[in-house]
Amino acid sequence: MFSSKEEFKAAFKEQLEDRYGRTLETASEYDTYRALGTLIQEKINNKWLHTQQHYKRNKTKQVFYFSMEFLMGRLLGNNLLNMDVLTLVEEGLDELGLSLSGLEEKESDAGLGNGGLGRLAACFLDSLASLEMAGHGYGLRYKYGMFDQHIIDGKQVEFPDYWLSKDFVWEVRRPDEAIEVRFGGQVSSTRDKEGKLHFKYEHYEPIQAVPYDVPIVGYKNETVNTLRLWSAEPSVGDTMSRAEKEGEFGHFLGHKRSLESISDFLYPDDSTEDGKRLRLKQEYFLVSAGVQSVVRYFEKLGVPWSSFPEKAALHINDTHPALVIPELMRILMDEKGIGWEEAWEITRSSVSYTNHTTLSEALESWPVGLVRSLLPRIFMIINEINERFCQELWSTYPGDFDRIADLAIVADGQVKMAHLSIVGSHSINGVAKLHTEILKHREMKRFFHTFPDRFNNKTNGITHRRWLMHSNRKLASLITETIGDTWIHEPQQLSRLMSRKDDLSFLDQLHDIKHQNKVEFAEWVQQTQGITVNPHSIFDVQIKRLHGYKRQLLNALHIMHLYNELKADPAMEMVPRTFFFGAKAAPGYHFAKTVIQLINRIAEVVNNDPAVNDYIKVVFLPNYSVSMAEKIIPATNISEQISMATKEASGTGNMKFMMNGAVTVGTMDGANVEIHDHVGDDNIYIFGLTSEEIWEYYNQGSYSSSSIYHNDERIRHILDELIHYSPFSKGETEFQAIYDALVTYNDEYFVLKDFPDYLLAQKKVSQDYQRKRQWNLKSLVNIAQSGVFSSDRTIQEYAEEIWKINRVGALK
Ligand SMILES: *Cc1c(COP(=O)(O)O)cnc(C)c1O
C-alpha cells in the first residue's frame, strides 16, 4: 500500500494523468473519483490474486453464496477503510484541495437488491472476508438496479436506475471464464449396453454467462474474496450461425437483445412473486452459470467427487436460487456419469438454505408447464426428486395422503421452491429466533416433523464496519478512545461501554455526537429537499420498503392524530419532533403507493401550517438507498420498527439504528425480540399485540376493526379525515382505499388494534426524551448491547454450524 501521504499523492496524480489524461486542474470530480477508485483497485488486485492462489493451493473449502440480490451500496469508502488507508487518503486528498466525501458521492450505489435480503448478502460478504474465511457471492450483473424513486405531486414515480452509465471501477470482466447456459429444447434418452440411461439435450438456446468479478476486501487483513456477477451475452457460435441461416442482420440484433435481457433488470418486487417467465430465466441463469463454475473449479483440485461437500458449500439466499439442487444433480449425473444415489448424497450435503419470510404470497412456485418448456431436463430431475421423496414419505406415513400432498414438491400443477429447497439441502435456517420458531412450529411444521435436525436459527446481523466505523466516524472514535480498539475485531466488547453508564461527561459526549450528526443531516436535508428541520427536535425515523405489514400507516396515523391534537389545543405541550420516512413501493403495489401519497400529503399539510410547524415536521426522503441510510441512521433518535408481530422475519434496519444509539419503538417481532432481550425493558419502547395474541385472534376469528372505529373517537376522527373533506383529503377520494383496508376489510395488519398502545409508547418517548441524562443512558445501552448483532457473529455461526469452514488465517 502507500507508505506515506506523499507517495499516495504522487501515485494519485500519476493515475489521473496516465489513465485518464487529466491533471488536477483539468479533472472533473468524476475523473478524480475514477482515478482514486482504479488506483485502489490496483492495490487490491495483488492481495486478491494471492488469496485465490492460497485457496487453490490449500484446497480450502469455499462457500458460494447464491443470491439474486446484493445491495452493496458504494464501495470506495469501505474499501479504503478495509485497506487501512482511509485517513491517509483523506488527508492526502485534502492537501490536494479535494474532499474524500465529495468524491464518494460520485460513485453510483450498486443497488442490485430490493431491501433487507440483498443488504444481508452484502454484509455477509464483508464479514466473510474480514474474518478471513473463504466465501464468495454469486449474483447477477443487472444493467438496471433498484429503480430510482422520484416524488412528483406527492406520488411515487419510478425511473430506471442505469447505474452502469458511470464506470463501475471495481469490476473485472473475465470473458475467458464465460459459461454456456441452455434453455428450452428437447431431451431424449438412450440406454447403453450395460442398461445405463444417457440423456441427450438438443435444440436448446445457448446463452453465454460472462462473469464480472468484484473484489471483497477484508478489514485490515490479506483476504480478498470475490463477488461474481454474471452478465448475459449471445454465444458467439450461435449468433453467427443464426445470422447466416436467417441471412438478416436485423434478426441477429433482435435475437441478441432478447438474450441480453436476462440480466437487464432487477425485479423491483420485494415480497411477492409475479410469475414472470423472465424471472425464472434469471434464476436459472444465475444457478447454472454458478454451479458450472464451482464444478469447473472443483475438478481442478483433482480429488474424488465424494469429497465435493468437503470443498464447496453452496448456500441459497431464499428460494430464488433453489434450482442449484437439480442443476448440480444434472451436472453430476449427465456430465460426470455419477449415479443418482451418489449425486443426491453430494448435492444434499453441499446445499444449505435460508428462509426469509413467512408471508404466504412470497412463497415461490412455478407452473409446471413453464418449468418443463424452459428447463426440460431440470424439470425431469425435479420430478424424480419429488417421486423419491413422496415414496419415502409413504413408507414413513403410510396412507397419509393429506400429508404427502401437503409436502410434495410438485403438486397442483406447481413446482414449490421452498419444498425443493428443504428436501434438497442439509440445513434450513430462519433469520431470527421468533422467525425460526414460527417456521418449525407453524409454517413448516410438517417438514420440521420429517427433518427435525435440518432446522436451525441464525439471527441476522449487520457489518459494524460499514454501519458504525464508516458511517459514524465520530462515534467510532469516541468508542475507541473510551474502551480501546478491541471492539473492532470483537464487536461484543462494545459491552465494555457499560462501565461508563454513570459517567456524566461521557454521556454528554455521546449526546454531542448525536447532535452534531443531526446538524449535519439537517444541512443535507436543507440542501437536497429544501426543508428546514430543527436539530433540537426528536429525529424519529422509519426507513424500509413500503409494505402493509411494516405499517408505515400506523406511523402516519399517529402524525395525523398529533396534528389534530395540536389544532384542537394550540397550548398543548409537545416535544418537537421531526418524522422522517424513506420507502420505495413495488411499482405494482397500489396500496403501498397510496400510503406514500398519504405521507406526502401529511407532510404538505403539517409543514405549511404555522400553528404546528414548530412542533412537528414530516419529511419523505425520496429514493431511499444504502448511501442514504448511512447518512440518516447516525442522526436518528427514534427507530421505528413497528411491523405487525409475526410478519417481519428479522429486520436488519433495527440493528443498524441500535448500533448508532437510536432507541427502538417496536413490536415484539423479528429481531426486535432479541434487541429487547439485550437492552431490557427500560431501553426500548415495546407496544402492541404479541405473536400469541395475534394467533389467538386468528383462532377465534374475533378481530373487528370496525368496532374499534366505532368506539374510539380519535381513530374515527382520523379515518374520517381520509375520506371526508379535511386538510388531508381535500374532499377527494384518493385515500378511500386506505379507509377501506382499515375499516371495510377488517384491517389485515391490526393497525387500529395497535394504535392506542402505540400512542402511549410515543407519549412516553416524548416525556423520557426531556430527561437528558436518562435518555443518553438509553442510547448508551443500545450501543453497548449491539455487538451481538454484528454480522461477524452471524457468519461465525453459519461457518461453524452450517458450512463447516474455519478461518483461513493470515495469508502470506
Ligand atoms: C438495512 C436496509 C434495509 C432493510 O431494512 P429493514 O428495516 O430491516 O426492512 C433495506 N434497505 C436498505 C437500503 C437498507 O440499508
mmCIF file of C-alpha atoms in Angstrom, residues 87-411:
data_model
loop_
_atom_site.group_PDB
_atom_site.id
_atom_site.type_symbol
_atom_site.label_atom_id
_atom_site.label_comp_id
_atom_site.label_asym_id
_atom_site.label_seq_id
_atom_site.Cartn_x
_atom_site.Cartn_y
_atom_site.Cartn_z
ATOM 1 C CA THR A 87 -7.215 8.551 6.908
ATOM 2 C CA LEU A 88 -4.096 8.685 4.791
ATOM 3 C CA VAL A 89 -6.080 9.084 1.591
ATOM 4 C CA GLU A 90 -8.440 11.580 3.126
ATOM 5 C CA GLU A 91 -5.611 13.759 4.345
ATOM 6 C CA GLY A 92 -3.673 13.383 1.125
ATOM 7 C CA LEU A 93 -6.676 14.451 -0.942
ATOM 8 C CA ASP A 94 -7.262 17.309 1.434
ATOM 9 C CA GLU A 95 -3.761 18.580 0.767
ATOM 10 C CA LEU A 96 -4.573 18.455 -2.932
ATOM 11 C CA GLY A 97 -7.681 20.521 -2.289
ATOM 12 C CA LEU A 98 -10.090 17.599 -2.757
ATOM 13 C CA SER A 99 -12.635 16.215 -0.352
ATOM 14 C CA LEU A 100 -12.952 12.472 0.001
ATOM 15 C CA SER A 101 -16.606 12.645 0.975
ATOM 16 C CA GLY A 102 -17.246 14.710 -2.157
ATOM 17 C CA LEU A 103 -15.580 12.034 -4.311
ATOM 18 C CA GLU A 104 -17.524 9.289 -2.576
ATOM 19 C CA GLU A 105 -20.736 10.976 -3.684
ATOM 20 C CA LYS A 106 -19.659 10.469 -7.305
ATOM 21 C CA GLU A 107 -19.964 6.705 -7.054
ATOM 22 C CA SER A 108 -23.341 5.203 -8.013
ATOM 23 C CA ASP A 109 -24.859 2.932 -5.420
ATOM 24 C CA ALA A 110 -24.661 -0.653 -6.586
ATOM 25 C CA GLY A 111 -28.372 -1.144 -5.914
ATOM 26 C CA LEU A 112 -28.624 -4.744 -7.052
ATOM 27 C CA GLY A 113 -31.231 -5.612 -4.474
ATOM 28 C CA ASN A 114 -34.575 -4.622 -3.045
ATOM 29 C CA GLY A 115 -34.043 -4.378 0.676
ATOM 30 C CA GLY A 116 -33.125 -6.451 3.697
ATOM 31 C CA LEU A 117 -32.384 -9.723 1.893
ATOM 32 C CA GLY A 118 -29.949 -8.129 -0.548
ATOM 33 C CA ARG A 119 -28.299 -5.986 2.097
ATOM 34 C CA LEU A 120 -27.821 -9.063 4.282
ATOM 35 C CA ALA A 121 -25.907 -10.711 1.454
ATOM 36 C CA ALA A 122 -23.660 -7.638 1.210
ATOM 37 C CA CYS A 123 -22.989 -7.562 4.969
ATOM 38 C CA PHE A 124 -22.188 -11.281 4.889
ATOM 39 C CA LEU A 125 -19.546 -10.822 2.199
ATOM 40 C CA ASP A 126 -17.862 -8.100 4.257
ATOM 41 C CA SER A 127 -17.841 -10.323 7.338
ATOM 42 C CA LEU A 128 -16.553 -13.404 5.499
ATOM 43 C CA ALA A 129 -13.561 -11.507 4.146
ATOM 44 C CA SER A 130 -12.952 -9.684 7.397
ATOM 45 C CA LEU A 131 -12.984 -12.967 9.327
ATOM 46 C CA GLU A 132 -10.510 -14.460 6.835
ATOM 47 C CA MET A 133 -12.970 -17.024 5.601
ATOM 48 C CA ALA A 134 -13.237 -18.334 2.064
ATOM 49 C CA GLY A 135 -16.670 -17.267 0.935
ATOM 50 C CA HIS A 136 -17.850 -15.663 -2.294
ATOM 51 C CA GLY A 137 -21.045 -14.209 -3.643
ATOM 52 C CA TYR A 138 -22.717 -15.296 -6.877
ATOM 53 C CA GLY A 139 -25.251 -12.875 -8.311
ATOM 54 C CA LEU A 140 -26.435 -11.186 -11.492
ATOM 55 C CA ARG A 141 -24.973 -8.073 -13.018
ATOM 56 C CA TYR A 142 -28.230 -6.247 -13.635
ATOM 57 C CA LYS A 143 -27.853 -3.344 -16.022
ATOM 58 C CA TYR A 144 -30.618 -1.581 -14.127
ATOM 59 C CA GLY A 145 -30.727 -1.953 -10.366
ATOM 60 C CA MET A 146 -33.389 -0.890 -7.914
ATOM 61 C CA PHE A 147 -35.456 1.828 -9.591
ATOM 62 C CA ASP A 148 -34.782 5.462 -8.919
ATOM 63 C CA GLN A 149 -37.712 6.872 -6.966
ATOM 64 C CA HIS A 150 -38.933 10.408 -7.554
ATOM 65 C CA ILE A 151 -41.851 12.026 -5.793
ATOM 66 C CA ILE A 152 -43.928 14.053 -8.217
ATOM 67 C CA ASP A 153 -47.112 15.722 -6.951
ATOM 68 C CA GLY A 154 -46.783 13.660 -3.821
ATOM 69 C CA LYS A 155 -46.709 10.372 -5.716
ATOM 70 C CA GLN A 156 -44.001 7.829 -6.391
ATOM 71 C CA VAL A 157 -42.719 7.823 -9.947
ATOM 72 C CA GLU A 158 -40.159 5.191 -10.972
ATOM 73 C CA PHE A 159 -37.194 5.935 -13.199
ATOM 74 C CA PRO A 160 -34.711 3.354 -14.407
ATOM 75 C CA ASP A 161 -31.520 3.169 -12.378
ATOM 76 C CA TYR A 162 -28.878 2.983 -15.086
ATOM 77 C CA TRP A 163 -26.079 2.719 -12.585
ATOM 78 C CA LEU A 164 -23.577 1.436 -15.158
ATOM 79 C CA SER A 165 -23.730 4.670 -17.120
ATOM 80 C CA LYS A 166 -20.784 5.565 -14.928
ATOM 81 C CA ASP A 167 -17.906 3.081 -14.901
ATOM 82 C CA PHE A 168 -18.140 0.594 -12.101
ATOM 83 C CA VAL A 169 -14.450 0.818 -11.288
ATOM 84 C CA TRP A 170 -14.347 -2.250 -9.066
ATOM 85 C CA GLU A 171 -15.411 -4.917 -11.567
ATOM 86 C CA VAL A 172 -13.163 -7.054 -13.712
ATOM 87 C CA ARG A 173 -14.692 -8.709 -16.750
ATOM 88 C CA ARG A 174 -13.443 -12.246 -17.313
ATOM 89 C CA PRO A 175 -14.618 -13.355 -20.758
ATOM 90 C CA ASP A 176 -12.320 -16.388 -20.751
ATOM 91 C CA GLU A 177 -14.272 -17.808 -17.853
ATOM 92 C CA ALA A 178 -17.632 -17.448 -19.586
ATOM 93 C CA ILE A 179 -20.048 -20.333 -19.290
ATOM 94 C CA GLU A 180 -22.833 -21.525 -21.544
ATOM 95 C CA VAL A 181 -26.322 -21.768 -20.087
ATOM 96 C CA ARG A 182 -29.021 -23.603 -22.026
ATOM 97 C CA PHE A 183 -32.745 -23.008 -22.273
ATOM 98 C CA GLY A 184 -35.642 -24.746 -23.989
ATOM 99 C CA GLY A 185 -35.070 -27.581 -26.463
ATOM 100 C CA GLN A 186 -35.727 -31.301 -26.102
ATOM 101 C CA VAL A 187 -34.338 -34.142 -24.059
ATOM 102 C CA SER A 188 -34.176 -37.708 -25.287
ATOM 103 C CA SER A 189 -32.732 -40.751 -23.576
ATOM 104 C CA THR A 190 -30.986 -43.897 -24.746
ATOM 105 C CA ARG A 191 -29.791 -46.981 -22.878
ATOM 106 C CA ASP A 192 -26.263 -48.217 -23.336
ATOM 107 C CA LYS A 193 -25.163 -51.908 -23.363
ATOM 108 C CA GLU A 194 -24.988 -52.009 -19.559
ATOM 109 C CA GLY A 195 -28.519 -50.683 -19.361
ATOM 110 C CA LYS A 196 -27.481 -47.242 -18.139
ATOM 111 C CA LEU A 197 -29.587 -44.276 -19.222
ATOM 112 C CA HIS A 198 -28.000 -41.430 -21.151
ATOM 113 C CA PHE A 199 -29.723 -38.124 -21.758
ATOM 114 C CA LYS A 200 -29.286 -36.097 -24.861
ATOM 115 C CA TYR A 201 -30.214 -32.443 -24.850
ATOM 116 C CA GLU A 202 -30.831 -30.805 -28.242
ATOM 117 C CA HIS A 203 -32.243 -27.748 -29.996
ATOM 118 C CA TYR A 204 -31.739 -25.630 -26.928
ATOM 119 C CA GLU A 205 -30.977 -21.930 -26.878
ATOM 120 C CA PRO A 206 -27.441 -21.277 -25.619
ATOM 121 C CA ILE A 207 -26.599 -18.091 -23.775
ATOM 122 C CA GLN A 208 -23.195 -17.004 -22.576
ATOM 123 C CA ALA A 209 -22.825 -16.087 -18.923
ATOM 124 C CA VAL A 210 -19.859 -13.761 -18.648
ATOM 125 C CA PRO A 211 -18.539 -13.187 -15.124
ATOM 126 C CA TYR A 212 -17.670 -9.763 -13.799
ATOM 127 C CA ASP A 213 -15.680 -10.144 -10.594
ATOM 128 C CA VAL A 214 -15.750 -7.594 -7.812
ATOM 129 C CA PRO A 215 -13.164 -7.879 -5.044
ATOM 130 C CA ILE A 216 -14.437 -8.092 -1.467
ATOM 131 C CA VAL A 217 -11.743 -6.732 0.795
ATOM 132 C CA GLY A 218 -11.323 -7.981 4.362
ATOM 133 C CA TYR A 219 -10.758 -5.477 7.115
ATOM 134 C CA LYS A 220 -7.021 -4.916 7.654
ATOM 135 C CA ASN A 221 -6.064 -8.417 6.602
ATOM 136 C CA GLU A 222 -4.747 -10.172 3.500
ATOM 137 C CA THR A 223 -8.038 -11.699 2.407
ATOM 138 C CA VAL A 224 -9.799 -10.555 -0.729
ATOM 139 C CA ASN A 225 -12.771 -12.692 -1.777
ATOM 140 C CA THR A 226 -14.971 -12.340 -4.852
ATOM 141 C CA LEU A 227 -18.443 -11.207 -5.687
ATOM 142 C CA ARG A 228 -19.032 -12.764 -9.087
ATOM 143 C CA LEU A 229 -21.803 -11.123 -11.087
ATOM 144 C CA TRP A 230 -22.959 -12.867 -14.256
ATOM 145 C CA SER A 231 -23.974 -10.996 -17.358
ATOM 146 C CA ALA A 232 -25.919 -12.470 -20.291
ATOM 147 C CA GLU A 233 -24.451 -12.254 -23.765
ATOM 148 C CA PRO A 234 -25.171 -14.071 -27.002
ATOM 149 C CA SER A 235 -22.923 -17.034 -27.523
ATOM 150 C CA VAL A 236 -20.740 -16.311 -30.496
ATOM 151 C CA GLY A 237 -21.219 -19.540 -32.437
ATOM 152 C CA ASP A 238 -24.963 -19.404 -32.055
ATOM 153 C CA THR A 239 -25.387 -15.857 -33.301
ATOM 154 C CA MET A 240 -23.059 -16.418 -36.233
ATOM 155 C CA SER A 241 -24.986 -19.436 -37.385
ATOM 156 C CA ARG A 242 -28.273 -17.633 -36.888
ATOM 157 C CA ALA A 243 -27.129 -14.603 -38.827
ATOM 158 C CA GLU A 244 -26.022 -16.952 -41.588
ATOM 159 C CA LYS A 245 -29.170 -19.061 -41.602
ATOM 160 C CA GLU A 246 -31.594 -16.236 -41.430
ATOM 161 C CA GLY A 247 -29.389 -14.126 -43.585
ATOM 162 C CA GLU A 248 -30.530 -11.000 -41.916
ATOM 163 C CA PHE A 249 -28.682 -8.762 -39.599
ATOM 164 C CA GLY A 250 -31.937 -7.445 -38.166
ATOM 165 C CA HIS A 251 -32.851 -10.881 -36.853
ATOM 166 C CA PHE A 252 -29.480 -11.222 -35.308
ATOM 167 C CA LEU A 253 -29.861 -7.932 -33.470
ATOM 168 C CA GLY A 254 -33.302 -8.795 -32.180
ATOM 169 C CA HIS A 255 -32.059 -12.152 -31.021
ATOM 170 C CA LYS A 256 -29.082 -10.569 -29.292
ATOM 171 C CA ARG A 257 -31.274 -8.089 -27.497
ATOM 172 C CA SER A 258 -33.680 -10.717 -26.266
ATOM 173 C CA LEU A 259 -30.811 -12.826 -24.910
ATOM 174 C CA GLU A 260 -29.209 -9.962 -23.129
ATOM 175 C CA SER A 261 -32.466 -9.024 -21.473
ATOM 176 C CA ILE A 262 -31.882 -11.831 -18.984
ATOM 177 C CA SER A 263 -29.546 -9.694 -16.926
ATOM 178 C CA ASP A 264 -31.159 -6.340 -17.685
ATOM 179 C CA PHE A 265 -33.429 -5.705 -14.714
ATOM 180 C CA LEU A 266 -33.676 -6.429 -11.057
ATOM 181 C CA TYR A 267 -37.269 -7.328 -10.238
ATOM 182 C CA PRO A 268 -38.350 -4.463 -8.021
ATOM 183 C CA ASP A 269 -40.747 -6.557 -6.077
ATOM 184 C CA ASP A 270 -39.828 -7.074 -2.506
ATOM 185 C CA SER A 271 -42.017 -9.859 -1.338
ATOM 186 C CA THR A 272 -44.410 -11.108 -3.922
ATOM 187 C CA GLU A 273 -43.535 -13.227 -6.870
ATOM 188 C CA ASP A 274 -45.038 -12.267 -10.123
ATOM 189 C CA GLY A 275 -44.879 -15.361 -12.232
ATOM 190 C CA LYS A 276 -42.775 -13.965 -14.989
ATOM 191 C CA ARG A 277 -41.004 -16.235 -17.367
ATOM 192 C CA LEU A 278 -38.081 -13.847 -17.475
ATOM 193 C CA ARG A 279 -37.644 -14.052 -13.724
ATOM 194 C CA LEU A 280 -37.399 -17.849 -13.891
ATOM 195 C CA LYS A 281 -34.865 -17.472 -16.686
ATOM 196 C CA GLN A 282 -32.843 -15.131 -14.497
ATOM 197 C CA GLU A 283 -32.891 -17.583 -11.641
ATOM 198 C CA TYR A 284 -31.706 -20.496 -13.727
ATOM 199 C CA PHE A 285 -29.137 -18.348 -15.485
ATOM 200 C CA LEU A 286 -27.512 -17.455 -12.155
ATOM 201 C CA VAL A 287 -27.749 -21.001 -10.856
ATOM 202 C CA SER A 288 -26.431 -22.772 -13.920
ATOM 203 C CA ALA A 289 -23.523 -20.398 -14.506
ATOM 204 C CA GLY A 290 -22.664 -20.512 -10.811
ATOM 205 C CA VAL A 291 -22.846 -24.264 -10.315
ATOM 206 C CA GLN A 292 -20.931 -24.962 -13.523
ATOM 207 C CA SER A 293 -18.176 -22.632 -12.433
ATOM 208 C CA VAL A 294 -17.969 -24.249 -8.984
ATOM 209 C CA VAL A 295 -17.749 -27.676 -10.602
ATOM 210 C CA ARG A 296 -15.086 -26.450 -13.006
ATOM 211 C CA TYR A 297 -13.053 -25.166 -10.059
ATOM 212 C CA PHE A 298 -13.570 -28.383 -8.119
ATOM 213 C CA GLU A 299 -12.337 -30.551 -10.960
ATOM 214 C CA LYS A 300 -9.029 -28.707 -10.976
ATOM 215 C CA LEU A 301 -8.406 -29.823 -7.410
ATOM 216 C CA GLY A 302 -8.050 -33.431 -8.552
ATOM 217 C CA VAL A 303 -9.911 -35.004 -5.652
ATOM 218 C CA PRO A 304 -12.728 -37.582 -5.866
ATOM 219 C CA TRP A 305 -16.341 -36.474 -6.356
ATOM 220 C CA SER A 306 -17.285 -37.852 -2.983
ATOM 221 C CA SER A 307 -15.261 -35.089 -1.370
ATOM 222 C CA PHE A 308 -17.166 -32.333 -3.165
ATOM 223 C CA PRO A 309 -19.049 -31.382 0.035
ATOM 224 C CA GLU A 310 -15.729 -31.003 1.843
ATOM 225 C CA LYS A 311 -14.550 -28.482 -0.732
ATOM 226 C CA ALA A 312 -17.642 -26.469 -1.568
ATOM 227 C CA ALA A 313 -20.691 -25.252 0.319
ATOM 228 C CA LEU A 314 -23.498 -23.901 -1.854
ATOM 229 C CA HIS A 315 -25.777 -21.604 0.065
ATOM 230 C CA ILE A 316 -29.087 -20.354 -1.292
ATOM 231 C CA ASN A 317 -30.352 -16.990 -0.050
ATOM 232 C CA ASP A 318 -34.084 -17.669 -0.013
ATOM 233 C CA THR A 319 -35.558 -19.963 -2.655
ATOM 234 C CA HIS A 320 -34.740 -17.864 -5.719
ATOM 235 C CA PRO A 321 -31.602 -19.918 -6.426
ATOM 236 C CA ALA A 322 -33.202 -23.246 -5.396
ATOM 237 C CA LEU A 323 -32.528 -24.681 -8.857
ATOM 238 C CA VAL A 324 -28.962 -25.141 -7.618
ATOM 239 C CA ILE A 325 -30.240 -28.507 -6.382
ATOM 240 C CA PRO A 326 -31.430 -30.033 -9.691
ATOM 241 C CA GLU A 327 -28.654 -28.248 -11.601
ATOM 242 C CA LEU A 328 -25.922 -29.860 -9.522
ATOM 243 C CA MET A 329 -27.718 -33.205 -9.906
ATOM 244 C CA ARG A 330 -27.836 -32.698 -13.671
ATOM 245 C CA ILE A 331 -24.148 -31.939 -13.974
ATOM 246 C CA LEU A 332 -23.074 -34.796 -11.711
ATOM 247 C CA MET A 333 -25.244 -37.331 -13.487
ATOM 248 C CA ASP A 334 -25.428 -36.245 -17.132
ATOM 249 C CA GLU A 335 -21.987 -34.752 -17.493
ATOM 250 C CA LYS A 336 -19.916 -36.647 -14.935
ATOM 251 C CA GLY A 337 -21.637 -40.023 -15.138
ATOM 252 C CA ILE A 338 -22.379 -40.313 -11.429
ATOM 253 C CA GLY A 339 -25.385 -42.389 -10.341
ATOM 254 C CA TRP A 340 -28.474 -40.908 -8.710
ATOM 255 C CA GLU A 341 -27.769 -42.063 -5.153
ATOM 256 C CA GLU A 342 -24.267 -40.699 -5.018
ATOM 257 C CA ALA A 343 -25.193 -37.470 -6.809
ATOM 258 C CA TRP A 344 -28.032 -36.935 -4.363
ATOM 259 C CA GLU A 345 -25.757 -37.509 -1.385
ATOM 260 C CA ILE A 346 -23.237 -34.999 -2.743
ATOM 261 C CA THR A 347 -25.901 -32.430 -3.543
ATOM 262 C CA ARG A 348 -27.730 -32.606 -0.257
ATOM 263 C CA SER A 349 -24.533 -32.444 1.744
ATOM 264 C CA SER A 350 -23.382 -29.333 -0.129
ATOM 265 C CA VAL A 351 -26.518 -27.222 -0.226
ATOM 266 C CA SER A 352 -27.980 -25.156 2.610
ATOM 267 C CA TYR A 353 -30.938 -22.787 2.550
ATOM 268 C CA THR A 354 -32.051 -19.636 4.364
ATOM 269 C CA ASN A 355 -35.743 -18.876 4.602
ATOM 270 C CA HIS A 356 -36.554 -15.159 4.777
ATOM 271 C CA THR A 357 -40.267 -14.883 5.111
ATOM 272 C CA THR A 358 -43.477 -16.385 6.311
ATOM 273 C CA LEU A 359 -45.646 -14.220 4.080
ATOM 274 C CA SER A 360 -47.583 -16.758 2.046
ATOM 275 C CA GLU A 361 -47.719 -14.505 -1.022
ATOM 276 C CA ALA A 362 -43.926 -14.521 -1.082
ATOM 277 C CA LEU A 363 -43.554 -18.314 -1.298
ATOM 278 C CA GLU A 364 -42.242 -19.029 -4.743
ATOM 279 C CA SER A 365 -43.883 -21.542 -7.012
ATOM 280 C CA TRP A 366 -43.680 -22.010 -10.750
ATOM 281 C CA PRO A 367 -46.225 -23.517 -13.112
ATOM 282 C CA VAL A 368 -45.195 -26.985 -14.212
ATOM 283 C CA GLY A 369 -45.723 -26.125 -17.883
ATOM 284 C CA LEU A 370 -43.333 -23.217 -17.694
ATOM 285 C CA VAL A 371 -40.560 -25.168 -15.982
ATOM 286 C CA ARG A 372 -40.989 -28.082 -18.382
ATOM 287 C CA SER A 373 -40.742 -25.946 -21.509
ATOM 288 C CA LEU A 374 -37.967 -23.636 -20.339
ATOM 289 C CA LEU A 375 -35.855 -26.220 -18.490
ATOM 290 C CA PRO A 376 -36.839 -29.672 -19.742
ATOM 291 C CA ARG A 377 -34.006 -31.649 -18.194
ATOM 292 C CA ILE A 378 -34.197 -29.783 -14.882
ATOM 293 C CA PHE A 379 -37.903 -30.497 -14.784
ATOM 294 C CA MET A 380 -37.295 -34.235 -15.191
ATOM 295 C CA ILE A 381 -34.873 -34.166 -12.286
ATOM 296 C CA ILE A 382 -37.239 -32.206 -10.052
ATOM 297 C CA ASN A 383 -39.925 -34.775 -10.807
ATOM 298 C CA GLU A 384 -37.629 -37.598 -9.887
ATOM 299 C CA ILE A 385 -36.624 -35.875 -6.630
ATOM 300 C CA ASN A 386 -40.298 -35.422 -5.876
ATOM 301 C CA GLU A 387 -41.192 -39.013 -6.613
ATOM 302 C CA ARG A 388 -38.457 -40.421 -4.467
ATOM 303 C CA PHE A 389 -39.354 -38.050 -1.648
ATOM 304 C CA CYS A 390 -43.040 -38.984 -1.806
ATOM 305 C CA GLN A 391 -42.087 -42.680 -1.753
ATOM 306 C CA GLU A 392 -40.104 -42.096 1.425
ATOM 307 C CA LEU A 393 -42.989 -40.239 2.975
ATOM 308 C CA TRP A 394 -45.276 -43.088 2.020
ATOM 309 C CA SER A 395 -43.132 -45.578 3.908
ATOM 310 C CA THR A 396 -42.914 -43.333 6.975
ATOM 311 C CA TYR A 397 -46.550 -42.252 6.975
ATOM 312 C CA PRO A 398 -48.373 -44.991 5.077
ATOM 313 C CA GLY A 399 -51.796 -43.932 3.906
ATOM 314 C CA ASP A 400 -51.407 -40.320 4.975
ATOM 315 C CA PHE A 401 -52.408 -38.857 1.610
ATOM 316 C CA ASP A 402 -53.099 -35.490 3.065
ATOM 317 C CA ARG A 403 -49.603 -35.115 4.463
ATOM 318 C CA ILE A 404 -47.929 -36.309 1.280
ATOM 319 C CA ALA A 405 -49.958 -33.938 -0.877
ATOM 320 C CA ASP A 406 -49.071 -31.149 1.515
ATOM 321 C CA LEU A 407 -45.333 -31.799 1.427
ATOM 322 C CA ALA A 408 -44.890 -32.739 -2.236
ATOM 323 C CA ILE A 409 -42.533 -30.621 -4.318
ATOM 324 C CA VAL A 410 -44.689 -30.837 -7.409
ATOM 325 C CA ALA A 411 -48.396 -30.500 -6.702
#
